[in-house]
């Protein structure tokens, strides 16, 4: 974050504001952790702040301090709209295009107030007056930690804030195993533990609260896995019928796509999940090494993200989507064959 942007944020926060903090649709650990940490921080600064999520998020993230103060745009629409209309500043976290917030895009685009973007995804759009965009960062939570530090308030980080930030860093780095994890990331995580984040308890709350249905669904997903050794690729399909049979709850498929990369020799993994309510196939991509799933998702599946982690969607059937995906791999055979 450059000096001018830091000064601009300081100037905004030097006066009383009505701030709305927004994560992307289907928020994950980094999105919820970063928005709640920022909410705690802004309230510490004496600001009026509200987190509004576009839709619901997994139960395993709802233990964080401040969760009961979050407004769900789908379920609490009138209250959320009132907060948006009254806002004097908007912070958008963990996304860089307003198309990522679903139905919230329309009321936000009508505003003429300053927008502040904090995000680590590639190819940001230019809707924000203040942009803290850095694709080298492990997570938006690490960036929020940096912002608080840049503003000279690192000592103000409470155990509640530290727990939120640690959660986002832990989840977005795959428990610190992804290549985006740097020495600085580990130093920030250590400082958060020193400030009160209980790492073992956080890991338990996020990863060790499975239901029997989720584990049985994982078994179905692994049974459905297709391995294409010639292209060093593996993919999983899950139909709506299979989700329903195992009483699917939001977040149950989190992390399933990563199992493909645990196979020796596989560098490209995908999961295709049918969502009949939205009429789409939701897609997640993961890769190891230099193969860019961000570029792949942007070119073929209306998506994007990071070099090694991206998402997308398809408007065709589950079978047609998987068939199309397989048909594309020949065009990438040379890239996928690299050591």
PDB file of N, CA and C in Angstrom, residues 41 46 51 55 71 114-115 124 140 157 177 182 192 202 205 218 225 234 237 239 241 252 273 276 302 313-314 319 333:
ATOM      1  N   UNK A  41     -11.889  -3.244  14.238  1.00  0.00           N
ATOM      2  CA  UNK A  41     -10.920  -2.151  14.241  1.00  0.00           C
ATOM      3  C   UNK A  41     -11.601  -0.796  14.068  1.00  0.00           C
ATOM      4  N   UNK A  46     -13.888   4.365  16.799  1.00  0.00           N
ATOM      5  CA  UNK A  46     -15.053   5.203  17.057  1.00  0.00           C
ATOM      6  C   UNK A  46     -15.977   5.374  15.863  1.00  0.00           C
ATOM      7  N   UNK A  51     -21.038  -4.855   8.736  1.00  0.00           N
ATOM      8  CA  UNK A  51     -20.675  -5.852   7.729  1.00  0.00           C
ATOM      9  C   UNK A  51     -21.956  -6.368   7.090  1.00  0.00           C
ATOM     10  N   UNK A  55     -24.815 -13.145   0.838  1.00  0.00           N
ATOM     11  CA  UNK A  55     -25.637 -14.322   1.139  1.00  0.00           C
ATOM     12  C   UNK A  55     -25.001 -15.081   2.301  1.00  0.00           C
ATOM     13  N   UNK A  71     -25.102  -8.456   8.778  1.00  0.00           N
ATOM     14  CA  UNK A  71     -26.375  -8.463   8.062  1.00  0.00           C
ATOM     15  C   UNK A  71     -26.250  -9.295   6.795  1.00  0.00           C
ATOM     16  N   UNK A 114     -16.979   7.350  -1.349  1.00  0.00           N
ATOM     17  CA  UNK A 114     -15.687   6.700  -1.601  1.00  0.00           C
ATOM     18  C   UNK A 114     -15.737   5.190  -1.340  1.00  0.00           C
ATOM     19  N   UNK A 115     -15.079   4.441  -2.222  1.00  0.00           N
ATOM     20  CA  UNK A 115     -14.916   2.997  -2.054  1.00  0.00           C
ATOM     21  C   UNK A 115     -13.443   2.720  -1.752  1.00  0.00           C
ATOM     22  N   UNK A 124      -7.728  -6.415 -11.065  1.00  0.00           N
ATOM     23  CA  UNK A 124      -8.779  -5.638 -10.400  1.00  0.00           C
ATOM     24  C   UNK A 124      -9.436  -4.630 -11.330  1.00  0.00           C
ATOM     25  N   UNK A 140      -6.472 -11.724   2.150  1.00  0.00           N
ATOM     26  CA  UNK A 140      -6.941 -10.379   2.477  1.00  0.00           C
ATOM     27  C   UNK A 140      -6.740 -10.103   3.959  1.00  0.00           C
ATOM     28  N   UNK A 157      -4.726  -4.248  18.136  1.00  0.00           N
ATOM     29  CA  UNK A 157      -5.305  -5.532  17.742  1.00  0.00           C
ATOM     30  C   UNK A 157      -5.632  -6.351  18.983  1.00  0.00           C
ATOM     31  N   UNK A 177       0.262 -24.019   3.528  1.00  0.00           N
ATOM     32  CA  UNK A 177       1.001 -24.867   2.584  1.00  0.00           C
ATOM     33  C   UNK A 177       1.045 -24.307   1.165  1.00  0.00           C
ATOM     34  N   UNK A 182       4.398 -16.736   2.712  1.00  0.00           N
ATOM     35  CA  UNK A 182       5.760 -16.219   2.755  1.00  0.00           C
ATOM     36  C   UNK A 182       6.273 -16.209   4.196  1.00  0.00           C
ATOM     37  N   UNK A 192      -0.102 -12.626  15.563  1.00  0.00           N
ATOM     38  CA  UNK A 192      -1.512 -12.771  15.902  1.00  0.00           C
ATOM     39  C   UNK A 192      -1.698 -13.736  17.075  1.00  0.00           C
ATOM     40  N   UNK A 202      -8.763 -22.518  16.882  1.00  0.00           N
ATOM     41  CA  UNK A 202      -9.289 -22.030  15.595  1.00  0.00           C
ATOM     42  C   UNK A 202      -9.289 -23.147  14.572  1.00  0.00           C
ATOM     43  N   UNK A 205     -12.200 -25.445  15.290  1.00  0.00           N
ATOM     44  CA  UNK A 205     -13.512 -24.889  14.952  1.00  0.00           C
ATOM     45  C   UNK A 205     -13.775 -24.898  13.453  1.00  0.00           C
ATOM     46  N   UNK A 218     -18.111 -36.486   0.949  1.00  0.00           N
ATOM     47  CA  UNK A 218     -16.713 -36.571   0.524  1.00  0.00           C
ATOM     48  C   UNK A 218     -16.424 -37.939  -0.092  1.00  0.00           C
ATOM     49  N   UNK A 225     -14.282 -39.221  -8.692  1.00  0.00           N
ATOM     50  CA  UNK A 225     -13.101 -38.582  -9.260  1.00  0.00           C
ATOM     51  C   UNK A 225     -12.646 -39.260 -10.552  1.00  0.00           C
ATOM     52  N   UNK A 234      -7.031 -34.184 -12.573  1.00  0.00           N
ATOM     53  CA  UNK A 234      -8.091 -34.955 -11.913  1.00  0.00           C
ATOM     54  C   UNK A 234      -9.272 -34.033 -11.661  1.00  0.00           C
ATOM     55  N   UNK A 237     -17.045 -34.606  -9.940  1.00  0.00           N
ATOM     56  CA  UNK A 237     -18.383 -34.082 -10.221  1.00  0.00           C
ATOM     57  C   UNK A 237     -19.312 -34.444  -9.062  1.00  0.00           C
ATOM     58  N   UNK A 239     -23.553 -34.124  -8.389  1.00  0.00           N
ATOM     59  CA  UNK A 239     -24.866 -33.717  -8.889  1.00  0.00           C
ATOM     60  C   UNK A 239     -25.729 -33.190  -7.742  1.00  0.00           C
ATOM     61  N   UNK A 241     -28.601 -34.241  -7.027  1.00  0.00           N
ATOM     62  CA  UNK A 241     -29.171 -35.431  -6.386  1.00  0.00           C
ATOM     63  C   UNK A 241     -28.226 -35.991  -5.327  1.00  0.00           C
ATOM     64  N   UNK A 252     -20.154 -27.525   2.833  1.00  0.00           N
ATOM     65  CA  UNK A 252     -19.819 -28.953   2.937  1.00  0.00           C
ATOM     66  C   UNK A 252     -18.790 -29.407   1.918  1.00  0.00           C
ATOM     67  N   UNK A 273     -19.870 -28.743  -9.437  1.00  0.00           N
ATOM     68  CA  UNK A 273     -20.965 -28.977  -8.499  1.00  0.00           C
ATOM     69  C   UNK A 273     -22.250 -28.398  -9.067  1.00  0.00           C
ATOM     70  N   UNK A 276     -28.990 -26.531  -8.908  1.00  0.00           N
ATOM     71  CA  UNK A 276     -30.219 -26.385  -9.689  1.00  0.00           C
ATOM     72  C   UNK A 276     -30.969 -25.106  -9.346  1.00  0.00           C
ATOM     73  N   UNK A 302     -15.939 -18.089 -17.352  1.00  0.00           N
ATOM     74  CA  UNK A 302     -16.442 -16.835 -16.782  1.00  0.00           C
ATOM     75  C   UNK A 302     -15.995 -16.625 -15.341  1.00  0.00           C
ATOM     76  N   UNK A 313     -17.968 -20.839 -13.587  1.00  0.00           N
ATOM     77  CA  UNK A 313     -19.301 -21.422 -13.651  1.00  0.00           C
ATOM     78  C   UNK A 313     -19.595 -21.879 -15.072  1.00  0.00           C
ATOM     79  N   UNK A 314     -20.625 -22.709 -15.183  1.00  0.00           N
ATOM     80  CA  UNK A 314     -21.079 -23.179 -16.491  1.00  0.00           C
ATOM     81  C   UNK A 314     -22.595 -23.170 -16.499  1.00  0.00           C
ATOM     82  N   UNK A 319     -22.858 -33.097 -17.070  1.00  0.00           N
ATOM     83  CA  UNK A 319     -22.152 -33.968 -18.025  1.00  0.00           C
ATOM     84  C   UNK A 319     -21.525 -33.147 -19.142  1.00  0.00           C
ATOM     85  N   UNK A 333      -1.889 -29.307 -23.332  1.00  0.00           N
ATOM     86  CA  UNK A 333      -1.054 -30.483 -23.094  1.00  0.00           C
ATOM     87  C   UNK A 333       0.405 -30.131 -22.851  1.00  0.00           C
TER      88      UNK A 333
END
